[in-house]
Amino acid sequence: MKNSFGLESLDRRIVDQLQKDAAISHADLAERVGSSPASCWRRIRALEHAGVLTANVRLVDPEKVGRGVNVICNIRVRSHAREVRAQFEAFVRTRPEVMECYSMSGEWDYLLRIVSADVADYEQFLMRTLLEHPSVGGAASHFALSTTKYTTALPV
């Protein structure tokens, strides 16, 4: 396995633990990774400076905030011209219901993960917003029936 960004074993243990609980105290983190709190603090700062560690966030349960429907939506743009793609990507960045957007190879141009309250809510977004965008040529929607695995933690 390639040692990305020059991460040492202790750095990897720190990153692993912080992905599980970003609010952990330096003392508890140090105990879990077998180091001192001061060393953990210095390593966390170095990892932040290197861009390995970015934002600290709290994950929200989508069901509890009325966004329990996950839709995977494939998008085909009308043209592959740079300005058309840039328009679409700028539009997607402004839409709070679009959780993820990937430029894809293959038959479809983009893959979106969209959260909505229910099917009617998604239909409103699809028909009145997404398909109305001038760069969108077509879409195919797939509704997630359940979640088998969801994680934000990267293997380190």
Short mmCIF file of C-alpha atoms in Angstrom, two decimals:
data_model
loop_
_atom_site.label_atom_id
_atom_site.label_comp_id
_atom_site.label_asym_id
_atom_site.label_seq_id
_atom_site.Cartn_x
_atom_site.Cartn_y
_atom_site.Cartn_z
CA MET A 1 0.00 0.00 0.00
CA LYS A 2 1.40 3.39 -0.97
CA ASN A 3 2.11 5.66 1.98
CA SER A 4 0.13 8.73 0.81
CA PHE A 5 1.30 12.17 1.99
CA GLY A 6 4.09 10.52 3.99
CA LEU A 7 1.72 9.47 6.77
CA GLU A 8 3.38 7.57 9.57
CA SER A 9 1.65 4.82 11.49
CA LEU A 10 0.74 7.19 14.34
CA ASP A 11 -0.68 9.72 11.87
CA ARG A 12 -2.87 6.99 10.38
CA ARG A 13 -4.14 5.98 13.81
CA ILE A 14 -4.92 9.60 14.62
CA VAL A 15 -6.78 10.13 11.33
CA ASP A 16 -8.70 6.88 11.83
CA GLN A 17 -9.85 7.92 15.31
CA LEU A 18 -10.73 11.48 14.27
CA GLN A 19 -12.90 10.14 11.46
CA LYS A 20 -14.86 8.19 14.08
CA ASP A 21 -15.15 11.11 16.53
CA ALA A 22 -13.86 14.56 15.62
CA ALA A 23 -14.88 15.92 19.03
CA ILE A 24 -12.61 13.56 20.98
CA SER A 25 -10.31 15.29 23.49
CA HIS A 26 -6.59 15.26 22.84
CA ALA A 27 -6.12 13.25 26.04
CA ASP A 28 -8.59 10.55 24.97
CA LEU A 29 -7.17 10.52 21.45
CA ALA A 30 -3.64 10.14 22.79
CA GLU A 31 -4.73 7.22 24.93
CA ARG A 32 -6.44 5.48 21.99
CA VAL A 33 -3.47 5.89 19.63
CA GLY A 34 -0.70 5.31 22.16
CA SER A 35 0.85 8.76 22.25
CA SER A 36 0.98 11.90 24.39
CA PRO A 37 -1.68 14.66 24.13
CA ALA A 38 1.00 17.20 23.11
CA SER A 39 2.29 14.93 20.35
CA CYS A 40 -1.27 14.33 19.09
CA TRP A 41 -1.95 18.06 19.04
CA ARG A 42 1.24 18.75 17.05
CA ARG A 43 0.46 15.94 14.59
CA ILE A 44 -3.14 17.13 14.13
CA ARG A 45 -1.88 20.65 13.35
CA ALA A 46 0.64 19.23 10.86
CA LEU A 47 -2.07 17.10 9.21
CA GLU A 48 -4.32 20.17 8.95
CA HIS A 49 -1.49 22.24 7.48
CA ALA A 50 -0.78 19.48 4.92
CA GLY A 51 -4.47 19.41 3.93
CA VAL A 52 -4.94 15.81 5.10
CA LEU A 53 -7.43 16.91 7.75
CA THR A 54 -9.97 19.46 6.60
CA ALA A 55 -13.29 20.57 8.15
CA ASN A 56 -14.73 19.28 11.41
CA VAL A 57 -18.40 18.47 10.89
CA ARG A 58 -21.32 16.85 12.69
CA LEU A 59 -23.26 14.27 10.72
CA VAL A 60 -27.03 14.67 10.68
CA ASP A 61 -29.56 11.84 10.55
CA PRO A 62 -31.47 12.52 7.29
CA GLU A 63 -34.65 10.86 8.58
CA LYS A 64 -34.78 13.15 11.60
CA VAL A 65 -34.64 16.29 9.45
CA GLY A 66 -37.15 15.13 6.87
CA ARG A 67 -34.68 14.15 4.13
CA GLY A 68 -34.92 10.36 4.30
CA VAL A 69 -35.27 9.62 0.58
CA ASN A 70 -32.00 9.04 -1.28
CA VAL A 71 -32.08 9.30 -5.05
CA ILE A 72 -29.23 8.48 -7.39
CA CYS A 73 -29.74 10.50 -10.54
CA ASN A 74 -27.81 10.12 -13.78
CA ILE A 75 -27.60 13.28 -15.88
CA ARG A 76 -26.86 13.76 -19.54
CA VAL A 77 -25.93 17.28 -20.59
CA ARG A 78 -27.05 18.78 -23.90
CA SER A 79 -23.49 19.58 -24.93
CA HIS A 80 -20.02 18.75 -23.70
CA ALA A 81 -18.80 22.28 -24.34
CA ARG A 82 -16.80 23.66 -21.43
CA GLU A 83 -19.25 26.50 -20.74
CA VAL A 84 -22.25 24.13 -20.66
CA ARG A 85 -20.53 21.82 -18.18
CA ALA A 86 -19.40 24.79 -16.09
CA GLN A 87 -22.99 26.13 -15.99
CA PHE A 88 -24.30 22.78 -14.82
CA GLU A 89 -21.60 22.34 -12.19
CA ALA A 90 -22.17 25.87 -10.86
CA PHE A 91 -25.92 25.17 -10.68
CA VAL A 92 -25.37 21.89 -8.79
CA ARG A 93 -23.15 23.62 -6.22
CA THR A 94 -26.05 25.94 -5.34
CA ARG A 95 -28.59 23.16 -4.73
CA PRO A 96 -28.71 22.02 -1.08
CA GLU A 97 -30.57 18.81 -1.94
CA VAL A 98 -27.68 17.65 -4.13
CA MET A 99 -25.34 15.97 -1.68
CA GLU A 100 -22.79 14.66 -4.17
CA CYS A 101 -22.01 15.23 -7.83
CA TYR A 102 -19.53 13.27 -9.91
CA SER A 103 -18.47 13.82 -13.49
CA MET A 104 -18.64 10.35 -15.03
CA SER A 105 -17.21 8.37 -17.89
CA GLY A 106 -19.55 6.21 -19.93
CA GLU A 107 -23.13 6.68 -21.06
CA TRP A 108 -24.08 9.36 -18.50
CA ASP A 109 -22.22 12.61 -17.91
CA TYR A 110 -22.90 13.14 -14.19
CA LEU A 111 -24.07 11.14 -11.21
CA LEU A 112 -25.87 12.98 -8.42
CA ARG A 113 -26.96 11.85 -4.98
CA ILE A 114 -30.01 13.84 -4.02
CA VAL A 115 -31.92 13.80 -0.74
CA SER A 116 -35.59 14.64 -0.51
CA ALA A 117 -38.49 14.42 1.91
CA ASP A 118 -40.48 12.02 -0.25
CA VAL A 119 -41.14 11.03 -3.86
CA ALA A 120 -43.36 14.06 -4.49
CA ASP A 121 -40.63 16.37 -3.18
CA TYR A 122 -38.11 14.76 -5.52
CA GLU A 123 -40.52 14.96 -8.46
CA GLN A 124 -40.89 18.72 -7.87
CA PHE A 125 -37.12 19.16 -7.88
CA LEU A 126 -36.63 16.94 -10.91
CA MET A 127 -39.42 18.32 -13.09
CA ARG A 128 -39.38 21.99 -12.10
CA THR A 129 -35.73 22.59 -11.36
CA LEU A 130 -33.28 19.99 -12.63
CA LEU A 131 -34.83 19.19 -16.00
CA GLU A 132 -35.61 22.88 -16.56
CA HIS A 133 -31.92 23.78 -16.40
CA PRO A 134 -30.75 24.68 -19.92
CA SER A 135 -27.70 22.41 -19.81
CA VAL A 136 -29.62 19.25 -18.86
CA GLY A 137 -30.54 16.97 -21.74
CA GLY A 138 -31.89 14.01 -19.79
CA ALA A 139 -31.99 12.22 -16.46
CA ALA A 140 -32.59 8.79 -15.01
CA SER A 141 -33.53 8.41 -11.35
CA HIS A 142 -32.96 5.47 -9.04
CA PHE A 143 -34.52 5.41 -5.57
CA ALA A 144 -32.57 3.78 -2.75
CA LEU A 145 -34.82 1.31 -0.94
CA SER A 146 -32.51 1.00 2.05
CA THR A 147 -28.97 1.79 3.09
CA THR A 148 -26.68 -1.23 3.38
CA LYS A 149 -23.55 0.79 4.09
CA TYR A 150 -22.85 4.47 4.53
CA THR A 151 -19.60 5.91 5.78
CA THR A 152 -17.66 9.10 5.53
CA ALA A 153 -14.48 7.51 6.91
CA LEU A 154 -11.72 6.78 4.41
CA PRO A 155 -9.53 3.73 4.89
CA VAL A 156 -6.15 4.92 6.13
#
